[in-house]
Coordinates of C-alpha atoms in Angstrom, one line a residue:
Chain C
M24 CA 0.0 0.0 0.0
I25 CA 2.7 2.5 1.1
N26 CA 4.7 1.5 -2.0
I27 CA 1.9 2.4 -4.3
K28 CA 1.4 5.7 -2.6
E29 CA 5.1 6.6 -2.9
K30 CA 5.0 5.7 -6.6
L31 CA 2.0 7.9 -7.1
T32 CA 3.5 10.9 -5.5
E33 CA 6.7 10.3 -7.5
Q34 CA 4.8 10.1 -10.7
N35 CA 2.9 13.2 -9.8
L36 CA 6.1 15.1 -9.1
L37 CA 7.6 14.0 -12.4
K38 CA 4.5 15.2 -14.2
Y39 CA 4.3 18.5 -12.4
K40 CA 8.0 19.2 -12.8
S41 CA 7.7 19.4 -16.6
Y42 CA 7.3 23.0 -17.7
G43 CA 4.7 22.4 -20.4
K44 CA 2.4 21.0 -17.8
K45 CA 2.9 24.0 -15.6
G46 CA 2.1 26.4 -18.5
A47 CA -1.1 24.5 -19.3
D48 CA -2.0 24.6 -15.6
I49 CA -1.7 28.4 -15.5
L50 CA -3.7 28.8 -18.7
F51 CA -6.4 26.5 -17.3
A52 CA -6.5 28.5 -14.0
L53 CA -6.9 31.7 -16.0
F54 CA -9.6 30.2 -18.1
R55 CA -11.4 28.9 -14.9
Y56 CA -11.3 32.3 -13.2
M57 CA -12.5 34.0 -16.4
I58 CA -15.5 31.7 -16.6
L59 CA -16.3 31.8 -12.9
L60 CA -16.1 35.6 -12.8
T61 CA -18.3 36.0 -15.9
V62 CA -20.9 33.7 -14.6
G63 CA -20.5 35.2 -11.1
Y64 CA -21.3 38.6 -12.6
I65 CA -24.4 37.3 -14.3
V66 CA -25.5 35.6 -11.1
L67 CA -24.9 38.7 -8.9
Y68 CA -26.1 41.3 -11.4
P69 CA -29.7 41.6 -10.1
L70 CA -28.3 42.2 -6.6
L71 CA -25.7 44.7 -7.6
S72 CA -28.1 46.6 -9.8
M73 CA -30.7 46.7 -7.0
I74 CA -28.2 48.1 -4.5
V75 CA -26.8 50.8 -6.8
T76 CA -30.2 51.8 -8.1
S77 CA -31.8 51.9 -4.6
I78 CA -29.4 54.5 -3.3
Q79 CA -29.6 57.0 -6.1
S80 CA -31.7 60.1 -6.6
L81 CA -33.7 60.8 -9.7
D82 CA -31.1 63.1 -11.2
S83 CA -28.4 60.7 -10.6
M84 CA -30.3 57.9 -12.4
R85 CA -30.7 60.1 -15.5
E86 CA -27.0 60.2 -16.1
S87 CA -27.1 56.7 -17.5
I88 CA -23.5 56.7 -18.6
R89 CA -22.2 56.0 -15.2
M90 CA -24.5 53.2 -14.3
W91 CA -22.5 51.8 -11.5
I92 CA -21.4 55.1 -9.9
P93 CA -24.1 57.2 -8.4
T94 CA -23.5 60.9 -8.4
E95 CA -26.2 61.9 -5.9
F96 CA -27.5 59.8 -3.1
A97 CA -31.0 59.6 -1.8
I98 CA -30.7 56.6 0.5
K99 CA -32.9 58.0 3.2
D100 CA -35.8 59.1 1.0
N101 CA -35.9 55.9 -1.0
Y102 CA -35.7 53.5 1.9
T103 CA -38.1 55.4 4.2
L104 CA -40.7 55.5 1.4
A105 CA -40.2 51.8 0.6
I106 CA -40.6 51.0 4.3
D107 CA -43.8 53.2 4.5
V108 CA -45.3 51.5 1.4
M109 CA -44.6 48.0 2.6
K110 CA -45.5 48.8 6.2
Y111 CA -42.2 46.9 6.7
G112 CA -42.2 46.4 10.4
K113 CA -45.7 45.0 10.5
S114 CA -45.3 42.9 7.3
L115 CA -42.0 41.5 8.6
G116 CA -43.7 40.4 11.8
V117 CA -46.5 38.8 9.8
T118 CA -43.9 37.0 7.6
L119 CA -42.1 35.7 10.7
L120 CA -45.2 34.5 12.5
Y121 CA -47.2 33.2 9.5
M122 CA -44.5 32.0 7.2
M123 CA -41.3 31.3 9.1
V124 CA -42.9 29.3 11.9
P125 CA -44.5 26.8 9.5
A126 CA -41.2 26.7 7.7
V127 CA -39.6 25.5 10.9
L128 CA -42.5 23.2 11.7
Q129 CA -42.1 21.6 8.3
I130 CA -38.4 20.8 8.9
A131 CA -39.5 18.5 11.8
T132 CA -42.7 17.0 10.4
C133 CA -41.1 16.2 7.0
A134 CA -38.3 14.4 8.8
I135 CA -40.8 12.2 10.7
A136 CA -42.6 11.2 7.5
A137 CA -39.4 10.6 5.6
Y138 CA -38.0 8.4 8.4
G139 CA -41.1 6.2 8.0
F140 CA -40.5 5.9 4.3
A141 CA -36.8 5.3 4.5
R142 CA -36.5 2.9 7.4
F143 CA -39.6 0.7 7.4
D144 CA -41.5 -1.6 5.0
F145 CA -45.2 -1.6 5.2
K146 CA -48.2 -2.5 3.1
G147 CA -49.1 0.3 0.6
K148 CA -45.7 1.9 0.7
G149 CA -45.5 1.9 -3.1
I150 CA -48.8 3.7 -3.4
L151 CA -47.8 6.3 -0.8
T152 CA -44.5 6.9 -2.6
A153 CA -46.4 7.5 -5.8
L154 CA -48.6 9.9 -3.9
L155 CA -45.5 11.7 -2.6
F156 CA -44.3 12.2 -6.2
I157 CA -47.6 13.5 -7.3
T158 CA -47.6 16.1 -4.5
I159 CA -44.2 17.2 -5.7
L160 CA -45.4 17.6 -9.3
V161 CA -48.7 19.4 -8.8
P162 CA -48.2 23.2 -8.7
D163 CA -49.8 24.8 -5.6
I164 CA -51.9 27.1 -7.8
M165 CA -53.8 24.0 -9.0
I166 CA -55.3 23.1 -5.7
V167 CA -55.5 26.5 -4.1
I168 CA -59.2 27.2 -4.7
P169 CA -60.7 24.0 -3.2
R170 CA -58.3 24.6 -0.3
M171 CA -59.6 28.1 0.1
V172 CA -63.2 26.9 0.1
S173 CA -62.4 24.2 2.7
Y174 CA -60.5 26.7 4.9
T175 CA -63.5 29.0 5.2
R176 CA -65.3 26.2 6.9
L177 CA -62.6 23.8 8.1
D178 CA -64.2 20.4 8.5
F179 CA -61.9 17.9 10.1
L180 CA -62.7 14.6 8.4
G181 CA -66.4 15.5 8.1
I182 CA -67.1 15.2 11.8
L183 CA -68.1 18.9 12.3
G184 CA -70.1 18.9 9.1
L185 CA -72.0 15.9 10.3
L186 CA -72.6 17.7 13.6
D187 CA -73.9 20.7 11.6
K188 CA -76.3 18.5 9.7
L189 CA -77.6 16.7 12.8
T190 CA -77.9 19.5 15.3
G191 CA -77.6 22.7 13.2
I192 CA -74.7 23.9 15.3
D193 CA -72.0 25.0 12.9
L194 CA -68.7 24.7 14.7
R195 CA -66.6 24.7 11.5
P196 CA -64.0 27.5 12.0
N197 CA -62.9 29.9 9.3
I198 CA -59.2 29.8 9.3
I199 CA -58.5 32.2 6.4
N200 CA -56.2 35.0 7.6
T201 CA -55.3 33.1 10.8
V202 CA -52.1 31.3 11.5
W203 CA -53.8 28.0 11.1
A204 CA -54.1 28.4 7.4
M205 CA -50.3 28.0 7.2
Y206 CA -49.7 26.0 10.4
L207 CA -52.1 23.1 9.9
P208 CA -50.7 21.8 6.6
A209 CA -47.1 22.3 7.9
L210 CA -47.9 20.4 11.1
F211 CA -49.1 17.4 8.9
G212 CA -46.1 17.7 6.7
A213 CA -48.1 18.8 3.7
G214 CA -47.1 22.5 3.6
V215 CA -45.3 24.5 1.0
R216 CA -43.2 22.2 -1.2
S217 CA -43.0 19.6 1.6
G218 CA -42.8 16.8 -1.0
I219 CA -39.3 17.7 -2.1
L220 CA -38.2 18.2 1.5
I221 CA -39.4 14.7 2.4
Y222 CA -37.7 13.3 -0.7
I223 CA -34.4 14.9 0.3
Y224 CA -34.7 13.5 3.8
I225 CA -35.6 10.0 2.5
Q226 CA -32.5 9.9 0.3
F227 CA -30.4 10.9 3.3
F228 CA -31.9 8.5 5.8
K229 CA -31.5 5.6 3.4
G230 CA -27.8 6.3 3.4
L231 CA -27.5 6.4 7.1
P232 CA -26.2 3.2 8.7
K233 CA -29.1 1.1 10.1
E234 CA -27.1 -0.9 12.7
L235 CA -27.1 1.7 15.5
E236 CA -30.9 2.1 15.4
E237 CA -31.5 -1.6 15.2
A238 CA -29.3 -2.2 18.2
A239 CA -31.3 0.4 20.1
W240 CA -34.6 -1.4 19.1
V241 CA -33.1 -4.7 20.4
D242 CA -32.2 -3.0 23.6
G243 CA -35.8 -2.1 24.0
A244 CA -35.9 1.5 22.8
N245 CA -39.0 2.1 20.7
P246 CA -38.4 3.4 17.1
L247 CA -39.6 6.9 18.0
R248 CA -36.9 7.1 20.7
A249 CA -34.3 5.6 18.3
F250 CA -35.3 8.2 15.7
I251 CA -35.0 11.1 18.2
S252 CA -31.8 10.1 19.9
I253 CA -29.9 8.3 17.2
A254 CA -31.1 9.3 13.7
I255 CA -31.7 13.0 14.4
P256 CA -28.3 13.8 16.0
S257 CA -26.5 12.3 13.1
S258 CA -28.6 14.2 10.5
G259 CA -27.4 17.8 11.3
V260 CA -26.2 18.2 7.7
V261 CA -29.4 17.3 6.0
I262 CA -31.5 19.2 8.5
L263 CA -29.5 22.3 7.6
T264 CA -30.0 21.7 3.9
V265 CA -33.8 21.2 4.3
A266 CA -33.9 24.2 6.6
V267 CA -32.3 26.5 4.0
F268 CA -34.7 25.3 1.3
S269 CA -37.8 25.4 3.6
L270 CA -37.1 28.9 4.9
I271 CA -36.3 30.4 1.5
W272 CA -39.3 28.8 -0.2
H273 CA -41.6 30.0 2.5
W274 CA -40.1 33.5 2.5
N275 CA -40.8 33.8 -1.3
E276 CA -44.1 31.9 -1.2
I277 CA -46.8 33.8 -3.1
V278 CA -49.6 31.5 -4.2
N279 CA -50.8 30.3 -0.8
S280 CA -50.0 33.5 1.1
S281 CA -51.8 35.8 -1.4
M282 CA -54.9 33.6 -1.1
F283 CA -55.0 32.6 2.6
L284 CA -53.4 35.6 4.1
S285 CA -54.7 38.3 1.9
G286 CA -55.9 40.3 4.9
K287 CA -52.5 40.0 6.6
M288 CA -50.1 40.9 3.8
P289 CA -46.8 39.2 4.5
L290 CA -43.7 40.7 2.7
S291 CA -44.0 38.6 -0.4
V292 CA -47.6 39.8 -1.0
Q293 CA -46.5 43.4 -0.2
I294 CA -43.9 43.0 -3.0
K295 CA -46.5 41.7 -5.4
Y296 CA -48.8 44.7 -4.9
F297 CA -46.0 47.2 -4.3
S298 CA -46.4 49.3 -7.5
K299 CA -50.1 49.8 -6.8
N300 CA -49.6 50.7 -3.1
M301 CA -46.7 53.0 -4.0
S302 CA -48.6 55.1 -6.5
A303 CA -51.3 55.5 -3.9
I304 CA -48.9 56.8 -1.3
L305 CA -46.9 59.0 -3.7
T306 CA -50.2 60.7 -4.8
D307 CA -50.9 61.3 -1.1
H308 CA -47.5 62.9 -0.7
G309 CA -48.2 65.0 -3.8
N310 CA -44.6 65.0 -4.6
R311 CA -43.5 64.1 -8.1
D312 CA -39.8 64.3 -7.4
Y313 CA -39.5 60.8 -5.9
N314 CA -37.5 58.3 -7.8
S315 CA -40.1 55.5 -8.1
V316 CA -37.6 53.0 -9.7
A317 CA -35.2 53.5 -6.9
I318 CA -38.0 53.0 -4.4
K319 CA -39.0 49.7 -6.0
N320 CA -35.3 48.6 -5.8
S321 CA -35.1 49.6 -2.2
A322 CA -38.2 47.5 -1.5
C323 CA -36.6 44.5 -3.2
I324 CA -33.5 45.0 -1.1
L325 CA -35.6 45.2 2.0
F326 CA -37.4 42.1 1.0
I327 CA -34.4 39.9 0.2
A328 CA -32.2 41.3 3.0
P329 CA -33.3 39.0 5.8
M330 CA -32.9 35.9 3.7
L331 CA -29.5 37.1 2.4
V332 CA -28.3 37.7 5.9
F333 CA -29.6 34.3 7.0
Y334 CA -27.8 32.7 4.0
M335 CA -24.6 34.5 4.7
I336 CA -24.6 33.2 8.2
V337 CA -25.3 29.6 7.4
Q338 CA -23.7 29.4 3.9
R339 CA -20.3 28.3 5.4
W340 CA -21.9 25.2 6.9
F341 CA -24.4 24.8 4.1
I342 CA -21.8 24.8 1.3
E343 CA -19.4 22.7 3.2
S344 CA -22.0 20.3 4.4
I345 CA -23.7 19.8 1.1
D346 CA -20.6 17.8 0.2
R347 CA -21.6 15.3 2.9
V348 CA -25.3 15.3 2.7
G349 CA -25.3 12.2 0.5
I350 CA -28.8 13.2 -0.8
T351 CA -27.3 12.2 -4.1
G352 CA -27.6 8.6 -3.4
Chain J
M17 CA -40.0 -22.8 13.0
K18 CA -40.2 -20.7 16.1
K19 CA -37.5 -18.4 14.9
V20 CA -39.3 -17.7 11.7
K21 CA -42.4 -16.8 13.6
K22 CA -40.7 -14.5 15.9
N23 CA -39.0 -12.7 12.9
R24 CA -42.4 -12.2 11.3
G25 CA -43.6 -10.7 14.6
I26 CA -40.7 -8.2 14.5
E27 CA -41.4 -7.4 10.9
E28 CA -45.0 -6.7 11.6
L29 CA -44.1 -4.6 14.6
K30 CA -41.7 -2.7 12.4
S31 CA -44.2 -2.2 9.6
S32 CA -46.7 -0.9 12.2
Y33 CA -44.1 1.6 13.4
G34 CA -43.5 2.6 9.8
R35 CA -47.2 3.4 9.4
M36 CA -47.1 5.3 12.6
F37 CA -44.3 7.6 11.3
V38 CA -46.0 8.1 8.0
L39 CA -49.6 8.5 9.4
P40 CA -49.5 12.3 10.1
W41 CA -48.2 13.0 6.7
F42 CA -50.8 10.7 5.2
I43 CA -53.6 12.5 7.0
G44 CA -52.2 15.9 5.9
V45 CA -51.9 14.8 2.3
I46 CA -55.4 13.5 2.2
L47 CA -56.9 16.7 3.8
F48 CA -54.7 19.3 2.2
F49 CA -53.7 17.7 -1.1
L50 CA -55.7 14.8 -2.3
V51 CA -59.2 16.1 -1.6
P52 CA -58.5 19.6 -3.1
F53 CA -56.7 17.9 -6.1
I54 CA -59.8 15.7 -6.8
E55 CA -62.0 18.6 -6.4
T56 CA -60.0 20.5 -9.0
V57 CA -60.3 17.6 -11.4
I58 CA -64.1 17.7 -10.8
F59 CA -64.1 21.4 -11.4
S60 CA -62.4 20.9 -14.7
F61 CA -65.3 18.8 -15.9
S62 CA -67.9 21.2 -14.5
S63 CA -69.4 24.6 -14.9
I64 CA -69.1 26.6 -11.7
K65 CA -71.3 29.1 -10.1
I66 CA -70.2 31.0 -7.0
N67 CA -72.6 31.9 -4.3
V68 CA -71.6 33.3 -1.0
G69 CA -69.0 31.0 0.5
E70 CA -70.3 28.0 -1.6
I71 CA -69.3 26.7 -5.0
S72 CA -72.0 24.9 -6.9
T73 CA -70.9 22.7 -9.8
T74 CA -72.8 21.3 -12.7
F75 CA -71.3 18.5 -14.7
V76 CA -70.6 19.5 -18.3
G77 CA -68.3 16.8 -19.5
L78 CA -65.5 17.9 -21.7
E79 CA -66.8 21.3 -22.5
N80 CA -64.0 23.1 -20.7
Y81 CA -61.4 21.1 -22.4
D82 CA -63.0 21.7 -25.7
Y83 CA -62.9 25.4 -25.0
I84 CA -59.3 25.6 -23.9
L85 CA -58.0 23.4 -26.7
N86 CA -60.2 24.5 -29.6
Q87 CA -61.4 28.0 -28.9
D88 CA -59.0 29.7 -26.5
P89 CA -56.5 31.4 -28.8
N90 CA -53.8 31.5 -26.2
Y91 CA -53.8 28.2 -24.3
T92 CA -52.3 25.9 -26.9
K93 CA -49.8 28.5 -27.7
Y94 CA -48.7 28.9 -24.1
L95 CA -48.7 25.1 -23.6
S96 CA -46.5 24.4 -26.6
G97 CA -44.3 27.4 -25.5
A98 CA -44.0 26.0 -22.0
M99 CA -43.1 22.5 -23.3
T100 CA -40.6 23.9 -25.8
T101 CA -38.9 25.8 -22.9
F102 CA -39.0 22.7 -20.9
L103 CA -37.3 20.6 -23.6
Y104 CA -34.5 23.0 -24.4
S105 CA -33.9 24.2 -20.8
L106 CA -33.6 20.8 -19.3
P107 CA -30.4 19.7 -21.1
I108 CA -28.9 23.2 -21.0
I109 CA -29.4 23.6 -17.3
I110 CA -28.0 20.1 -16.6
F111 CA -24.9 20.5 -18.7
L112 CA -24.3 24.1 -17.5
S113 CA -24.6 23.2 -13.9
L114 CA -22.5 20.1 -14.3
F115 CA -19.8 22.2 -16.0
L116 CA -19.9 24.8 -13.3
A117 CA -19.9 22.2 -10.6
L118 CA -16.8 20.6 -12.1
L119 CA -15.0 23.9 -12.1
L120 CA -16.1 24.7 -8.5
N121 CA -15.1 21.2 -7.3
Q122 CA -11.5 21.8 -8.1
K123 CA -9.1 23.1 -5.5
F124 CA -8.3 26.8 -6.0
A125 CA -8.3 30.0 -4.1
G126 CA -11.8 31.4 -3.4
R127 CA -13.7 28.3 -4.4
L128 CA -15.9 28.5 -1.3
L129 CA -16.8 32.1 -2.1
F130 CA -17.8 31.2 -5.6
R131 CA -19.8 28.3 -4.4
A132 CA -21.7 30.6 -2.0
I133 CA -22.3 33.1 -4.8
Y134 CA -23.6 30.6 -7.3
F135 CA -26.4 29.6 -4.9
A136 CA -27.4 33.2 -4.4
P137 CA -29.9 33.4 -7.3
V138 CA -32.2 31.1 -5.4
I139 CA -32.6 34.0 -3.0
I140 CA -32.0 37.0 -5.2
A141 CA -33.7 36.3 -8.5
T142 CA -37.1 35.2 -7.2
G143 CA -40.1 35.7 -9.3
E144 CA -41.9 38.5 -7.4
V145 CA -38.7 40.6 -7.0
I146 CA -37.9 40.5 -10.6
K147 CA -41.4 41.2 -11.6
L148 CA -41.5 44.3 -9.5
L149 CA -38.2 45.5 -10.7
F150 CA -39.2 45.4 -14.3
G151 CA -42.8 46.5 -14.0
L152 CA -44.2 43.1 -14.6
D153 CA -46.2 42.9 -11.4
A154 CA -49.9 42.7 -10.7
S155 CA -50.8 46.2 -11.6
S156 CA -49.3 46.3 -15.1
G157 CA -49.9 44.3 -18.3
A158 CA -46.7 42.4 -18.9
T159 CA -45.4 42.5 -22.4
M160 CA -41.9 41.1 -22.1
G161 CA -40.8 38.0 -20.3
V162 CA -38.9 38.4 -17.1
S163 CA -35.5 37.3 -18.3
E164 CA -35.7 39.4 -21.5
S165 CA -36.4 42.6 -19.6
L166 CA -33.6 42.0 -17.2
T167 CA -31.1 41.3 -19.9
S168 CA -32.1 44.3 -22.0
N169 CA -31.2 46.3 -18.9
M170 CA -27.9 44.5 -18.5
I171 CA -26.6 44.5 -22.0
D172 CA -28.0 46.7 -24.7
A173 CA -27.8 44.4 -27.7
N174 CA -29.4 47.0 -29.9
D175 CA -26.4 49.3 -29.4
I176 CA -24.1 46.6 -30.5
T177 CA -26.1 45.6 -33.5
S178 CA -26.6 49.2 -34.6
L179 CA -22.9 49.7 -34.2
L180 CA -22.3 46.7 -36.5
G181 CA -24.9 48.0 -38.9
L182 CA -27.4 45.1 -38.4
S183 CA -31.1 45.4 -38.3
G184 CA -33.1 45.9 -35.1
E185 CA -34.7 42.5 -35.4
I186 CA -31.3 40.8 -35.0
G187 CA -30.7 42.9 -31.9
E188 CA -34.0 41.8 -30.5
F189 CA -33.1 38.2 -31.3
F190 CA -29.8 38.6 -29.5
T191 CA -31.4 40.1 -26.5
R192 CA -33.8 37.3 -26.3
T193 CA -31.2 34.6 -26.7
I194 CA -28.9 36.1 -24.2
G195 CA -31.8 36.7 -21.9
R196 CA -32.7 33.0 -22.0
I197 CA -29.1 32.0 -21.3
F198 CA -29.0 34.3 -18.3
D199 CA -32.3 33.0 -17.1
L200 CA -30.9 29.5 -17.4
V201 CA -27.9 30.5 -15.3
W202 CA -30.1 31.8 -12.6
N203 CA -31.9 28.5 -12.6
C204 CA -28.7 26.5 -11.9
G205 CA -28.3 27.4 -8.2
I206 CA -29.6 24.3 -6.6
Q207 CA -28.4 22.0 -9.4
I208 CA -24.8 23.1 -9.0
V209 CA -25.0 22.4 -5.2
L210 CA -26.4 18.9 -5.9
F211 CA -23.7 18.2 -8.5
I212 CA -20.9 19.3 -6.2
A213 CA -22.3 16.9 -3.5
G214 CA -22.4 14.2 -6.1
L215 CA -18.8 14.8 -7.3
Q216 CA -17.7 14.7 -3.7
S217 CA -19.2 11.2 -3.3
V218 CA -17.2 9.6 -6.2
P219 CA -14.7 7.3 -4.5
R220 CA -11.2 8.8 -4.5
H221 CA -9.5 5.5 -5.3
L222 CA -11.1 5.4 -8.7
Y223 CA -9.2 8.5 -9.7
E224 CA -6.0 7.1 -8.2
V225 CA -6.3 4.0 -10.2
S226 CA -6.9 5.9 -13.4
K227 CA -3.8 8.0 -12.7
V228 CA -1.7 4.9 -12.3
E229 CA -3.1 3.6 -15.6
G230 CA -2.2 6.8 -17.2
A231 CA -5.6 8.1 -18.2
T232 CA -6.0 11.6 -19.4
K233 CA -8.3 14.1 -17.6
W234 CA -10.7 13.7 -20.5
E235 CA -10.9 10.0 -20.2
E236 CA -11.1 10.3 -16.4
F237 CA -14.2 12.4 -16.8
W238 CA -16.0 10.2 -19.4
F239 CA -15.2 6.8 -17.8
I240 CA -15.3 7.7 -14.1
T241 CA -17.0 11.0 -13.2
F242 CA -19.8 10.9 -15.7
P243 CA -20.9 7.3 -15.1
M244 CA -20.6 7.7 -11.3
L245 CA -22.9 10.8 -11.5
G246 CA -25.7 8.7 -13.0
R247 CA -28.0 8.9 -10.0
V248 CA -27.2 12.5 -9.2
T249 CA -27.9 13.5 -12.7
L250 CA -31.3 11.8 -12.3
L251 CA -31.9 13.7 -9.1
V252 CA -30.8 17.0 -10.7
S253 CA -33.0 16.3 -13.7
M254 CA -36.0 15.7 -11.4
F255 CA -35.3 18.9 -9.6
T256 CA -35.0 20.9 -12.8
M257 CA -38.1 19.4 -14.3
I258 CA -40.1 20.2 -11.2
E259 CA -38.8 23.7 -11.1
L260 CA -39.5 24.2 -14.8
I261 CA -43.1 22.9 -14.4
V262 CA -44.1 24.2 -11.0
A263 CA -42.4 27.6 -11.1
E264 CA -44.4 30.6 -12.0
R265 CA -41.4 32.3 -13.6
G266 CA -41.2 32.2 -17.3
N267 CA -44.3 29.9 -17.5
K268 CA -47.3 31.7 -18.8
I269 CA -49.8 28.9 -17.9
V270 CA -49.0 28.9 -14.2
S271 CA -48.6 32.7 -13.9
N272 CA -51.9 33.4 -15.9
A273 CA -53.7 30.8 -13.8
L274 CA -53.3 33.0 -10.7
T275 CA -54.8 36.0 -12.5
S276 CA -57.8 34.1 -13.8
M277 CA -58.4 32.4 -10.5
N278 CA -58.4 35.9 -8.9
S279 CA -61.1 37.0 -11.4
G280 CA -63.2 33.9 -10.5
I281 CA -62.8 31.7 -13.6
Y282 CA -62.3 28.4 -11.7
D283 CA -63.7 25.8 -14.1
R284 CA -61.7 26.7 -17.2
T285 CA -58.5 27.4 -15.2
S286 CA -58.8 24.1 -13.4
A287 CA -59.1 22.4 -16.8
E288 CA -56.1 24.4 -18.1
L289 CA -54.0 23.4 -15.1
F290 CA -55.1 19.7 -15.1
F291 CA -54.3 19.3 -18.7
Y292 CA -51.0 21.0 -18.2
F293 CA -50.3 18.7 -15.3
M294 CA -51.1 15.6 -17.4
V295 CA -48.9 16.8 -20.3
S296 CA -46.0 17.5 -17.9
C297 CA -46.4 14.1 -16.3
L298 CA -46.2 12.6 -19.7
F299 CA -43.0 14.4 -20.5
I300 CA -41.4 13.5 -17.2
G301 CA -42.5 9.9 -17.5
V302 CA -40.9 9.6 -21.0
F303 CA -37.7 11.2 -19.7
I304 CA -37.4 8.9 -16.8
F305 CA -38.2 5.9 -18.9
L306 CA -35.5 6.8 -21.5
Y307 CA -33.0 7.7 -18.8
N308 CA -33.4 4.4 -17.0
R309 CA -33.5 2.4 -20.3
F310 CA -30.5 3.9 -22.0
L311 CA -28.3 5.5 -19.4
L312 CA -28.6 3.9 -16.0
K313 CA -28.8 0.4 -17.4
R314 CA -25.7 0.8 -19.4
W315 CA -23.7 2.1 -16.5
E316 CA -24.8 -0.4 -13.9

């Protein structure tokens, strides 16, 4: 074994010593950076453009030659107006309470379902797996109206409806514009794009060694206990991955939130109706000198900023850990 | 005999535990997915009248489908547009993200920074943000696609073509093509990350062996990396197909559906979406069949 390794390094050294190889390496490195920088520019362009535009005044924008260098700043004007239009503080609170909490709930509930799929065999598993794939493939918009109708009179498995028919007492609650419109599906692992999250978990749990948990079962721990104290602690990596996806998707969620939370207006819905709200407020101010393009850009920055900060904090572990997730089978 | 029986007992216990784990999800899917889904399918075969808080349906057979396929001037156009986009985007996104993942997987200064940046479009270039930035949001009638309008801001192809003395149409064509390429790049975030994960899981010793045997980098890629990525590529393809089908961005059927739902046309929209879903399933089914038949089988 050692011999082979020594030979390998010798060979490598010989290869790398030759000048031609070195030249090619440098050329390749240049080529690599060129491509990566070009693509990096494309990738970051929306963000850079948003930042630069959002801090400029109207006059500064008109000097289109110096696109990246603002001549006159209007940071305060732009951002205060954007905050006003979006009712930022309130909407942020709504997003946190109505969207981020279910996102976190989903991280847990999807793990439970996926563990059942990955670790156990039971009758009807094939059909359930097929069902899982169908949930992944159906766009939310397709089922949003029937859900809307059922949410206005939430009927748990027909029991309350039966009660209504028998006694005339209608106990069916209307959960539109309440937290439950988002919490209930998430609690049952059927929230925003939960199918994909479950799928990621399944792939990971399948790759996890079974022996430890089986030993725990033999020692008398029930599978739930084995799941919580053995499988979960060794799944930090995949939980982080799922958390990033879940939080980002919930943050940007628009179909469900614009329907079920129309009276609450989380940030994503505020962004959707921003132009309309902005023109109303600008007319109120009666001032035509505002830079509406810059205000829109400020709003976008304000919208993506929390997620961007979140991503910057976790990206070190996220990017490193994705190497080890093993979701790739 | 006794042992076998005992084993069967354990198996049964295990399967009941399995059901226990899956049960909450199953209830959720029935309540919040399957029932609404079936109702949508029923809607698509019905004519709908909306009273206060109630929806009354009358069965009309294939009338809605007849309308959307034969009378609606836009639906078939949008459908074929969506499927064309689907067909050309899928291979380009896969190869582009594989290529970028290969570059990012090498050891060089700043690779972690680049990896972090390349995932950023998932956060930055989301549908609503880009719509707002380019006036494509709810209040205005959209004329251009999202990607085209963003690119025309980024690079003014008309300037270049007029400089070269070409006609405006060519400039427009360039803007559109470049726009699509950029849009595809923004769609690569998750795929790149998945491919990097896949590349990391290729056993190191295979490369060592190939080095001993004197294989070139090119051979190494075709005979080790590419075949070993078979399963990842399938996962990435699944991800990409789902994104392309479900995402509102650049997909007129899904984005128009929200508008027409808001204006109360549930029956026809349900038919449009259900038909779209069936067609997408067909495409995905064919893709997975071909993939398993011709690629995975050959490698395994």
